Every structure is written in structure tokens, then in C-alpha cells.
Amino acid sequence: MCKSPVGFSRFRLEKENLRIIDVINSSSSKTEARFYLGKVRKDTVGHYRCLYEVKNTWSPRSETLVLEVIHEDITQASATITEVTPGSTLQSYKVWNGVRMALAGVILLVLGAIIGEAWYDFRGLQTCKRQEEWKSGIVRIWINYHESFFAGFVWIQGISAQVVESQKPFLSAWPSPIVPIREHVTLYCQSELGFEMFSLFKEQRGRILQMQNFSSQQSFVIGPVTTAHAGIYRCQGFYSESPHGSSALSDSLEIVVTGIYRKPSLLALPAPLVKSGGAVTLKCFSEIVFETFILVLHRKGLSVDPLYLVGEPYDGGYQANISIAPVTAAHAGTYRCYGSVSHQPYEWSDPSDSLDITIKGPVFQNCTLGNSIRIVVAGLVLLALLLMLTKAWWSHEELKMERRKILQNPTAVNR
């Protein structure tokens, strides 16, 4: 993990002064980045440093972090074990059984929730399609059953998921925050608190500047958009007769202007027709030096949060690849790819030609059969955990009895 004292546009991790990972920041308030190095191997050993970029300027490199791989000698460790007294043995068994029972109890609760959900679906209160999206989504889908992809939310998801914090309104864009140049976009500042007026703000060079006041209609039209309109917006509600009756600023909304550069190309390898459960690789590439490629999925009239990919040099141009596996129904839809440069993150190229990913094969299994299998498997696991809990409890009782015997007749232990 690498931290910066201020917001950054990109973090870079270097090993032996060579770049190995770049992380693009999608939030102005974020001041740290995490680099995943995968499973530790011999080549993981080395000297690491990180640095960050702010306003097209790179910071000095951090202090060197030396990573080493330690090989534990289990045989030697075992040889150092000394004789354990009966009292300490009983105590260690007692602790272990307590931990085991606690873990088993937590797993029982989780499996109970799974069986409850499966039975709920089994009774026909959920559709097969929602089950498939639940299984292929992420943990946040449990809360609102919103469609998710690439660890992102649907653009419009916040409308139903927002939580009022200190009278904070919600700012959204229609039809989309991704706006072609010279087109129009409508910003909506929404609140249930009945504010009479709203103010729109735009962040510029780290400062928040007020752009416009508008009435209780809660909407503001921008257009024809230019590159000057690209950036981060917030809104605030207030009452006209009370100078102190204002809300907190809304969460930020990023408005992106497209059409600044020529469009990149987008390919699906080996083919856009993918078997359910298979794998596909999406490749964005361009002859323009795009430091970032942005992949957007359009499904059912909505745009899923964009996925930012780091561009890499190839054959006189730049490219970025992402592999998807296993493919599910949640991955089907129309994909487009954009390109951008690091010093203008909210100004994108024209979109690539549309790429339709189609899933073939049995996308949705029979509801009754699928839920029956899930209930049976969860039931078997529950039975096994119940047996484990019973054994742990019985062992715990036996150890208590043994401890009483030792306390009553300590000489019997040494016979």
C-alpha cells in the first residue's frame, strides 16, 4: 500500500527502478493505492518504491521497501518442542475447542442464510434471472439486488441506494454522465427535504467554484458541452429565507466529455460469441498514445460504471487487455472502449465501434433443480458442522472431566 499527503491522479509501483504497476485514481478524495503482487515467489524478492502523480507532476520516490521470502524449517521448529504438562495441554485444547465452536457457529449462521434464500427462491418469490445475477454479482448485490459488473454499480443505482447524511442531496446526470462533445446533459439535484433553491458547483484545480443557482425544479441543463464542462460536480440545497438552512454538498459526480480524440478499436478474443462458463478477452488498442483505456458496458439502456485499464505499448501503438472468466449472463451486453491521457482524465476519445458479447448455451438453469441442489448441499454441510460442534462440545466436556481427575489425584498422571 502506498499513501500520498494529497489526492493523486495515478500511483506507480517500481521494483529495482522499473515500473511494474500503475493505479489510476477515480476519486479526488482518495490518498492511497494498493498493489496486489499475487502469490509470493522467489522473484518477489527485491527493492520496491512508489511515487504518485498530481497535475501531471510526479512526486519524489518513497523510501525503499525490501521484500524477502522466509522459508520456515518445520522440522527444526518441531524439534524444539518440550514436554507439555497435562494442565497446559488441557488449557490449549480448551482454547482450540472454543475457537472451533465459534467458527462453526458463524459458518452455521451463513449457511442458514443461504438455505433461507434458496427456500425463498424455491417457493417462486424470485425469478431465475435474479438468481443468476445474484450469483454472478458482488456482495453489495445482497442489499438492493442491483446489477453489478467489474466491481461497479449501475450509473443510476445511487438513486435508490442513497442514504441521507446531514441533509445531503443526490446529484445525477441524464441521460448519462458520459457526454459526446457539443451535446447536452441535464443534471438533477434531488432531495426529499423540500429545499427551495439549489446551487451547482464544479471543482477546478482543487477548489470548488459555484456555477449556477436554480429553482426547486432541481435540474440544470448544460450544453452544448465543451472540454470546459468536463470535471467533477456537486450540488447543495438551501432555503431562500434562511442563510444557515443549507444542506451539505452532495457526493461528487464526474462529467466526461467524449469525442476529443480518434476512436480506438475493440476486439473480443477468441470471439464475441461466448459459451456460458467460458472465457473471453477484451482488447482495446489504438495508434494514439493513450495512457488509459476505459471500457463501458451498456445493458438494458443503462451504462455500468466504467472500468479503467492501464495502456501498454505495442507495435507502435498502445493497448489494454482484460480477461473475463467464467462468463455469465451478467457479462452479456454492448461494450465500447474509450481512450484518454493522464493529464485530462475527463476528456475521452470517441467511443470504439460497438462490440456485442453474446452468451450461448444454458444461461439459466431450471429453478427448481438448481435450488434443490443448493438446499441439499447446504443441508449436508450443516449436518457436518453440527457433528463437528457436537464433537467439540463433547471433547470439551471430556477435558473438563479429565482436568477434575488430575486436580483430585495429581499422582495418577505420572503412573
JSON list of C-alpha atoms in Angstrom, two decimals, residues 109-280:
[
{"chain": "A", "resi": 109, "resn": "LEU", "atom": "CA", "xyz": [-25.35, -18.69, 10.52]},
{"chain": "A", "resi": 110, "resn": "VAL", "atom": "CA", "xyz": [-24.08, -18.01, 6.99]},
{"chain": "A", "resi": 111, "resn": "LEU", "atom": "CA", "xyz": [-25.29, -21.36, 5.69]},
{"chain": "A", "resi": 112, "resn": "GLY", "atom": "CA", "xyz": [-28.61, -20.82, 7.40]},
{"chain": "A", "resi": 113, "resn": "ALA", "atom": "CA", "xyz": [-28.97, -17.57, 5.47]},
{"chain": "A", "resi": 114, "resn": "ILE", "atom": "CA", "xyz": [-28.11, -19.38, 2.21]},
{"chain": "A", "resi": 115, "resn": "ILE", "atom": "CA", "xyz": [-30.73, -22.06, 2.87]},
{"chain": "A", "resi": 116, "resn": "GLY", "atom": "CA", "xyz": [-33.31, -19.40, 3.72]},
{"chain": "A", "resi": 117, "resn": "GLU", "atom": "CA", "xyz": [-32.60, -17.56, 0.47]},
{"chain": "A", "resi": 118, "resn": "ALA", "atom": "CA", "xyz": [-32.71, -20.78, -1.52]},
{"chain": "A", "resi": 119, "resn": "TRP", "atom": "CA", "xyz": [-36.03, -21.77, 0.02]},
{"chain": "A", "resi": 120, "resn": "TYR", "atom": "CA", "xyz": [-37.39, -18.28, -0.63]},
{"chain": "A", "resi": 121, "resn": "ASP", "atom": "CA", "xyz": [-36.46, -18.61, -4.32]},
{"chain": "A", "resi": 122, "resn": "PHE", "atom": "CA", "xyz": [-37.72, -22.19, -4.36]},
{"chain": "A", "resi": 123, "resn": "ARG", "atom": "CA", "xyz": [-41.20, -21.01, -3.43]},
{"chain": "A", "resi": 124, "resn": "GLY", "atom": "CA", "xyz": [-41.29, -18.84, -6.54]},
{"chain": "A", "resi": 125, "resn": "LEU", "atom": "CA", "xyz": [-40.84, -15.44, -4.90]},
{"chain": "A", "resi": 126, "resn": "GLN", "atom": "CA", "xyz": [-37.78, -14.69, -7.03]},
{"chain": "A", "resi": 127, "resn": "THR", "atom": "CA", "xyz": [-37.18, -15.22, -10.75]},
{"chain": "A", "resi": 128, "resn": "CYS", "atom": "CA", "xyz": [-34.46, -17.40, -12.23]},
{"chain": "A", "resi": 129, "resn": "LYS", "atom": "CA", "xyz": [-32.87, -14.38, -13.80]},
{"chain": "A", "resi": 130, "resn": "ARG", "atom": "CA", "xyz": [-32.48, -12.61, -10.47]},
{"chain": "A", "resi": 131, "resn": "GLN", "atom": "CA", "xyz": [-30.87, -15.73, -9.04]},
{"chain": "A", "resi": 132, "resn": "GLU", "atom": "CA", "xyz": [-28.28, -15.77, -11.83]},
{"chain": "A", "resi": 133, "resn": "GLU", "atom": "CA", "xyz": [-27.46, -12.12, -11.35]},
{"chain": "A", "resi": 134, "resn": "TRP", "atom": "CA", "xyz": [-27.24, -12.67, -7.58]},
{"chain": "A", "resi": 135, "resn": "LYS", "atom": "CA", "xyz": [-24.72, -15.48, -8.04]},
{"chain": "A", "resi": 136, "resn": "SER", "atom": "CA", "xyz": [-22.59, -13.58, -10.60]},
{"chain": "A", "resi": 137, "resn": "GLY", "atom": "CA", "xyz": [-22.69, -10.21, -8.83]},
{"chain": "A", "resi": 138, "resn": "ILE", "atom": "CA", "xyz": [-20.78, -8.92, -5.84]},
{"chain": "A", "resi": 139, "resn": "VAL", "atom": "CA", "xyz": [-21.60, -8.83, -2.12]},
{"chain": "A", "resi": 140, "resn": "ARG", "atom": "CA", "xyz": [-23.34, -5.44, -2.37]},
{"chain": "A", "resi": 141, "resn": "ILE", "atom": "CA", "xyz": [-25.99, -7.03, -4.61]},
{"chain": "A", "resi": 142, "resn": "TRP", "atom": "CA", "xyz": [-27.43, -8.62, -1.41]},
{"chain": "A", "resi": 143, "resn": "ILE", "atom": "CA", "xyz": [-28.61, -5.19, -0.29]},
{"chain": "A", "resi": 144, "resn": "ASN", "atom": "CA", "xyz": [-30.59, -3.91, -3.29]},
{"chain": "A", "resi": 145, "resn": "TYR", "atom": "CA", "xyz": [-30.26, -6.66, -5.95]},
{"chain": "A", "resi": 146, "resn": "HIS", "atom": "CA", "xyz": [-28.86, -4.09, -8.36]},
{"chain": "A", "resi": 147, "resn": "GLU", "atom": "CA", "xyz": [-26.99, -5.37, -11.37]},
{"chain": "A", "resi": 148, "resn": "SER", "atom": "CA", "xyz": [-23.24, -5.04, -10.92]},
{"chain": "A", "resi": 149, "resn": "PHE", "atom": "CA", "xyz": [-20.20, -5.69, -13.08]},
{"chain": "A", "resi": 150, "resn": "PHE", "atom": "CA", "xyz": [-16.46, -5.14, -12.77]},
{"chain": "A", "resi": 151, "resn": "ALA", "atom": "CA", "xyz": [-16.98, -4.21, -9.09]},
{"chain": "A", "resi": 152, "resn": "GLY", "atom": "CA", "xyz": [-19.02, -1.19, -10.17]},
{"chain": "A", "resi": 153, "resn": "PHE", "atom": "CA", "xyz": [-22.59, -0.07, -9.81]},
{"chain": "A", "resi": 154, "resn": "VAL", "atom": "CA", "xyz": [-25.06, 0.95, -12.48]},
{"chain": "A", "resi": 155, "resn": "TRP", "atom": "CA", "xyz": [-24.90, 4.73, -13.01]},
{"chain": "A", "resi": 156, "resn": "ILE", "atom": "CA", "xyz": [-28.44, 5.17, -11.78]},
{"chain": "A", "resi": 157, "resn": "GLN", "atom": "CA", "xyz": [-28.06, 2.86, -8.79]},
{"chain": "A", "resi": 158, "resn": "GLY", "atom": "CA", "xyz": [-27.39, 5.63, -6.30]},
{"chain": "A", "resi": 159, "resn": "ILE", "atom": "CA", "xyz": [-30.91, 7.00, -6.76]},
{"chain": "A", "resi": 160, "resn": "SER", "atom": "CA", "xyz": [-32.42, 4.14, -4.76]},
{"chain": "A", "resi": 161, "resn": "ALA", "atom": "CA", "xyz": [-29.38, 3.35, -2.61]},
{"chain": "A", "resi": 162, "resn": "GLN", "atom": "CA", "xyz": [-28.61, 6.83, -1.30]},
{"chain": "A", "resi": 163, "resn": "VAL", "atom": "CA", "xyz": [-28.55, 7.44, 2.45]},
{"chain": "A", "resi": 164, "resn": "VAL", "atom": "CA", "xyz": [-29.32, 10.92, 3.71]},
{"chain": "A", "resi": 165, "resn": "GLU", "atom": "CA", "xyz": [-26.24, 12.21, 5.52]},
{"chain": "A", "resi": 166, "resn": "SER", "atom": "CA", "xyz": [-26.54, 15.64, 7.10]},
{"chain": "A", "resi": 167, "resn": "GLN", "atom": "CA", "xyz": [-29.30, 16.59, 4.61]},
{"chain": "A", "resi": 168, "resn": "LYS", "atom": "CA", "xyz": [-27.03, 15.71, 1.70]},
{"chain": "A", "resi": 169, "resn": "PRO", "atom": "CA", "xyz": [-28.78, 15.85, -1.71]},
{"chain": "A", "resi": 170, "resn": "PHE", "atom": "CA", "xyz": [-28.07, 13.46, -4.58]},
{"chain": "A", "resi": 171, "resn": "LEU", "atom": "CA", "xyz": [-26.66, 14.64, -7.92]},
{"chain": "A", "resi": 172, "resn": "SER", "atom": "CA", "xyz": [-27.23, 12.59, -11.10]},
{"chain": "A", "resi": 173, "resn": "ALA", "atom": "CA", "xyz": [-26.91, 13.10, -14.86]},
{"chain": "A", "resi": 174, "resn": "TRP", "atom": "CA", "xyz": [-29.40, 12.30, -17.61]},
{"chain": "A", "resi": 175, "resn": "PRO", "atom": "CA", "xyz": [-29.16, 10.57, -19.99]},
{"chain": "A", "resi": 176, "resn": "SER", "atom": "CA", "xyz": [-25.61, 9.76, -18.87]},
{"chain": "A", "resi": 177, "resn": "PRO", "atom": "CA", "xyz": [-22.54, 11.43, -17.30]},
{"chain": "A", "resi": 178, "resn": "ILE", "atom": "CA", "xyz": [-20.62, 10.33, -20.41]},
{"chain": "A", "resi": 179, "resn": "VAL", "atom": "CA", "xyz": [-21.50, 13.13, -22.84]},
{"chain": "A", "resi": 180, "resn": "PRO", "atom": "CA", "xyz": [-20.42, 13.49, -26.50]},
{"chain": "A", "resi": 181, "resn": "ILE", "atom": "CA", "xyz": [-18.94, 16.90, -27.30]},
{"chain": "A", "resi": 182, "resn": "ARG", "atom": "CA", "xyz": [-21.49, 19.54, -28.45]},
{"chain": "A", "resi": 183, "resn": "GLU", "atom": "CA", "xyz": [-24.37, 17.51, -26.95]},
{"chain": "A", "resi": 184, "resn": "HIS", "atom": "CA", "xyz": [-26.48, 18.39, -23.89]},
{"chain": "A", "resi": 185, "resn": "VAL", "atom": "CA", "xyz": [-26.76, 16.82, -20.44]},
{"chain": "A", "resi": 186, "resn": "THR", "atom": "CA", "xyz": [-29.21, 17.51, -17.62]},
{"chain": "A", "resi": 187, "resn": "LEU", "atom": "CA", "xyz": [-28.00, 17.50, -14.01]},
{"chain": "A", "resi": 188, "resn": "TYR", "atom": "CA", "xyz": [-30.57, 16.70, -11.32]},
{"chain": "A", "resi": 189, "resn": "CYS", "atom": "CA", "xyz": [-30.05, 17.69, -7.69]},
{"chain": "A", "resi": 190, "resn": "GLN", "atom": "CA", "xyz": [-32.57, 15.65, -5.71]},
{"chain": "A", "resi": 191, "resn": "SER", "atom": "CA", "xyz": [-33.59, 15.78, -2.07]},
{"chain": "A", "resi": 192, "resn": "GLU", "atom": "CA", "xyz": [-36.62, 14.79, 0.00]},
{"chain": "A", "resi": 193, "resn": "LEU", "atom": "CA", "xyz": [-36.23, 17.77, 2.34]},
{"chain": "A", "resi": 194, "resn": "GLY", "atom": "CA", "xyz": [-38.07, 20.31, 0.16]},
{"chain": "A", "resi": 195, "resn": "PHE", "atom": "CA", "xyz": [-35.31, 22.83, -0.47]},
{"chain": "A", "resi": 196, "resn": "GLU", "atom": "CA", "xyz": [-36.42, 25.98, -2.31]},
{"chain": "A", "resi": 197, "resn": "MET", "atom": "CA", "xyz": [-33.18, 26.56, -4.18]},
{"chain": "A", "resi": 198, "resn": "PHE", "atom": "CA", "xyz": [-30.21, 24.54, -5.34]},
{"chain": "A", "resi": 199, "resn": "SER", "atom": "CA", "xyz": [-26.65, 25.55, -6.19]},
{"chain": "A", "resi": 200, "resn": "LEU", "atom": "CA", "xyz": [-24.37, 23.73, -8.62]},
{"chain": "A", "resi": 201, "resn": "PHE", "atom": "CA", "xyz": [-20.63, 23.64, -8.03]},
{"chain": "A", "resi": 202, "resn": "LYS", "atom": "CA", "xyz": [-17.68, 22.50, -10.13]},
{"chain": "A", "resi": 203, "resn": "GLU", "atom": "CA", "xyz": [-14.26, 21.54, -8.84]},
{"chain": "A", "resi": 204, "resn": "GLN", "atom": "CA", "xyz": [-11.41, 23.32, -10.58]},
{"chain": "A", "resi": 205, "resn": "ARG", "atom": "CA", "xyz": [-7.77, 22.89, -9.65]},
{"chain": "A", "resi": 206, "resn": "GLY", "atom": "CA", "xyz": [-8.65, 21.63, -6.19]},
{"chain": "A", "resi": 207, "resn": "ARG", "atom": "CA", "xyz": [-11.15, 24.42, -5.48]},
{"chain": "A", "resi": 208, "resn": "ILE", "atom": "CA", "xyz": [-14.96, 24.24, -5.55]},
{"chain": "A", "resi": 209, "resn": "LEU", "atom": "CA", "xyz": [-16.46, 27.05, -7.64]},
{"chain": "A", "resi": 210, "resn": "GLN", "atom": "CA", "xyz": [-20.15, 27.95, -7.70]},
{"chain": "A", "resi": 211, "resn": "MET", "atom": "CA", "xyz": [-21.59, 27.79, -11.21]},
{"chain": "A", "resi": 212, "resn": "GLN", "atom": "CA", "xyz": [-25.32, 28.38, -11.01]},
{"chain": "A", "resi": 213, "resn": "ASN", "atom": "CA", "xyz": [-28.34, 28.75, -8.75]},
{"chain": "A", "resi": 214, "resn": "PHE", "atom": "CA", "xyz": [-31.54, 27.11, -9.97]},
{"chain": "A", "resi": 215, "resn": "SER", "atom": "CA", "xyz": [-35.07, 26.74, -8.68]},
{"chain": "A", "resi": 216, "resn": "SER", "atom": "CA", "xyz": [-36.87, 23.88, -6.99]},
{"chain": "A", "resi": 217, "resn": "GLN", "atom": "CA", "xyz": [-37.21, 22.12, -10.35]},
{"chain": "A", "resi": 218, "resn": "GLN", "atom": "CA", "xyz": [-33.91, 20.57, -9.28]},
{"chain": "A", "resi": 219, "resn": "SER", "atom": "CA", "xyz": [-32.47, 20.38, -12.80]},
{"chain": "A", "resi": 220, "resn": "PHE", "atom": "CA", "xyz": [-29.81, 22.24, -14.73]},
{"chain": "A", "resi": 221, "resn": "VAL", "atom": "CA", "xyz": [-29.09, 21.79, -18.45]},
{"chain": "A", "resi": 222, "resn": "ILE", "atom": "CA", "xyz": [-25.50, 22.01, -19.69]},
{"chain": "A", "resi": 223, "resn": "GLY", "atom": "CA", "xyz": [-24.78, 22.29, -23.37]},
{"chain": "A", "resi": 224, "resn": "PRO", "atom": "CA", "xyz": [-23.61, 22.25, -25.98]},
{"chain": "A", "resi": 225, "resn": "VAL", "atom": "CA", "xyz": [-20.82, 20.76, -23.88]},
{"chain": "A", "resi": 226, "resn": "THR", "atom": "CA", "xyz": [-17.16, 21.54, -24.48]},
{"chain": "A", "resi": 227, "resn": "THR", "atom": "CA", "xyz": [-13.99, 20.40, -22.74]},
{"chain": "A", "resi": 228, "resn": "ALA", "atom": "CA", "xyz": [-14.54, 23.23, -20.24]},
{"chain": "A", "resi": 229, "resn": "HIS", "atom": "CA", "xyz": [-17.59, 21.35, -18.91]},
{"chain": "A", "resi": 230, "resn": "ALA", "atom": "CA", "xyz": [-15.65, 18.15, -18.15]},
{"chain": "A", "resi": 231, "resn": "GLY", "atom": "CA", "xyz": [-14.86, 17.58, -14.50]},
{"chain": "A", "resi": 232, "resn": "ILE", "atom": "CA", "xyz": [-16.32, 16.96, -11.05]},
{"chain": "A", "resi": 233, "resn": "TYR", "atom": "CA", "xyz": [-19.64, 18.47, -9.97]},
{"chain": "A", "resi": 234, "resn": "ARG", "atom": "CA", "xyz": [-21.52, 18.77, -6.67]},
{"chain": "A", "resi": 235, "resn": "CYS", "atom": "CA", "xyz": [-24.76, 20.41, -5.63]},
{"chain": "A", "resi": 236, "resn": "GLN", "atom": "CA", "xyz": [-26.27, 21.92, -2.47]},
{"chain": "A", "resi": 237, "resn": "GLY", "atom": "CA", "xyz": [-29.81, 22.69, -1.39]},
{"chain": "A", "resi": 238, "resn": "PHE", "atom": "CA", "xyz": [-30.90, 25.63, 0.74]},
{"chain": "A", "resi": 239, "resn": "TYR", "atom": "CA", "xyz": [-33.90, 27.69, 1.84]},
{"chain": "A", "resi": 240, "resn": "SER", "atom": "CA", "xyz": [-34.06, 31.20, 0.43]},
{"chain": "A", "resi": 241, "resn": "GLU", "atom": "CA", "xyz": [-35.16, 32.88, 3.70]},
{"chain": "A", "resi": 242, "resn": "SER", "atom": "CA", "xyz": [-32.57, 31.23, 5.90]},
{"chain": "A", "resi": 243, "resn": "PRO", "atom": "CA", "xyz": [-28.87, 31.82, 5.24]},
{"chain": "A", "resi": 244, "resn": "HIS", "atom": "CA", "xyz": [-28.00, 28.92, 7.54]},
{"chain": "A", "resi": 245, "resn": "GLY", "atom": "CA", "xyz": [-30.61, 26.49, 6.23]},
{"chain": "A", "resi": 246, "resn": "SER", "atom": "CA", "xyz": [-28.41, 24.79, 3.66]},
{"chain": "A", "resi": 247, "resn": "SER", "atom": "CA", "xyz": [-27.55, 21.16, 3.14]},
{"chain": "A", "resi": 248, "resn": "ALA", "atom": "CA", "xyz": [-24.16, 19.54, 2.93]},
{"chain": "A", "resi": 249, "resn": "LEU", "atom": "CA", "xyz": [-22.60, 19.22, -0.50]},
{"chain": "A", "resi": 250, "resn": "SER", "atom": "CA", "xyz": [-23.70, 16.18, -2.47]},
{"chain": "A", "resi": 251, "resn": "ASP", "atom": "CA", "xyz": [-21.33, 13.40, -3.39]},
{"chain": "A", "resi": 252, "resn": "SER", "atom": "CA", "xyz": [-19.25, 14.15, -6.46]},
{"chain": "A", "resi": 253, "resn": "LEU", "atom": "CA", "xyz": [-20.46, 13.42, -10.00]},
{"chain": "A", "resi": 254, "resn": "GLU", "atom": "CA", "xyz": [-17.89, 13.07, -12.78]},
{"chain": "A", "resi": 255, "resn": "ILE", "atom": "CA", "xyz": [-18.96, 14.51, -16.14]},
{"chain": "A", "resi": 256, "resn": "VAL", "atom": "CA", "xyz": [-16.89, 13.12, -19.00]},
{"chain": "A", "resi": 257, "resn": "VAL", "atom": "CA", "xyz": [-16.78, 14.73, -22.45]},
{"chain": "A", "resi": 258, "resn": "THR", "atom": "CA", "xyz": [-16.08, 12.33, -25.34]},
{"chain": "A", "resi": 259, "resn": "GLY", "atom": "CA", "xyz": [-15.03, 12.90, -28.93]},
{"chain": "A", "resi": 260, "resn": "ILE", "atom": "CA", "xyz": [-11.75, 14.67, -28.16]},
{"chain": "A", "resi": 261, "resn": "TYR", "atom": "CA", "xyz": [-9.55, 12.07, -29.90]},
{"chain": "A", "resi": 262, "resn": "ARG", "atom": "CA", "xyz": [-9.98, 9.48, -32.63]},
{"chain": "A", "resi": 263, "resn": "LYS", "atom": "CA", "xyz": [-11.74, 6.32, -31.56]},
{"chain": "A", "resi": 264, "resn": "PRO", "atom": "CA", "xyz": [-9.77, 3.22, -30.51]},
{"chain": "A", "resi": 265, "resn": "SER", "atom": "CA", "xyz": [-10.57, -0.31, -31.62]},
{"chain": "A", "resi": 266, "resn": "LEU", "atom": "CA", "xyz": [-12.17, -3.06, -29.54]},
{"chain": "A", "resi": 267, "resn": "LEU", "atom": "CA", "xyz": [-11.91, -6.81, -30.13]},
{"chain": "A", "resi": 268, "resn": "ALA", "atom": "CA", "xyz": [-13.14, -9.93, -28.36]},
{"chain": "A", "resi": 269, "resn": "LEU", "atom": "CA", "xyz": [-10.78, -12.92, -28.37]},
{"chain": "A", "resi": 270, "resn": "PRO", "atom": "CA", "xyz": [-11.34, -15.57, -29.47]},
{"chain": "A", "resi": 271, "resn": "ALA", "atom": "CA", "xyz": [-14.86, -14.40, -30.47]},
{"chain": "A", "resi": 272, "resn": "PRO", "atom": "CA", "xyz": [-17.76, -12.27, -29.16]},
{"chain": "A", "resi": 273, "resn": "LEU", "atom": "CA", "xyz": [-19.98, -15.36, -29.04]},
{"chain": "A", "resi": 274, "resn": "VAL", "atom": "CA", "xyz": [-19.01, -16.97, -25.72]},
{"chain": "A", "resi": 275, "resn": "LYS", "atom": "CA", "xyz": [-20.19, -20.18, -24.13]},
{"chain": "A", "resi": 276, "resn": "SER", "atom": "CA", "xyz": [-21.68, -19.79, -20.66]},
{"chain": "A", "resi": 277, "resn": "GLY", "atom": "CA", "xyz": [-18.96, -20.59, -18.13]},
{"chain": "A", "resi": 278, "resn": "GLY", "atom": "CA", "xyz": [-16.21, -20.00, -20.71]},
{"chain": "A", "resi": 279, "resn": "ALA", "atom": "CA", "xyz": [-13.68, -17.18, -21.04]},
{"chain": "A", "resi": 280, "resn": "VAL", "atom": "CA", "xyz": [-13.21, -14.15, -23.28]}
]
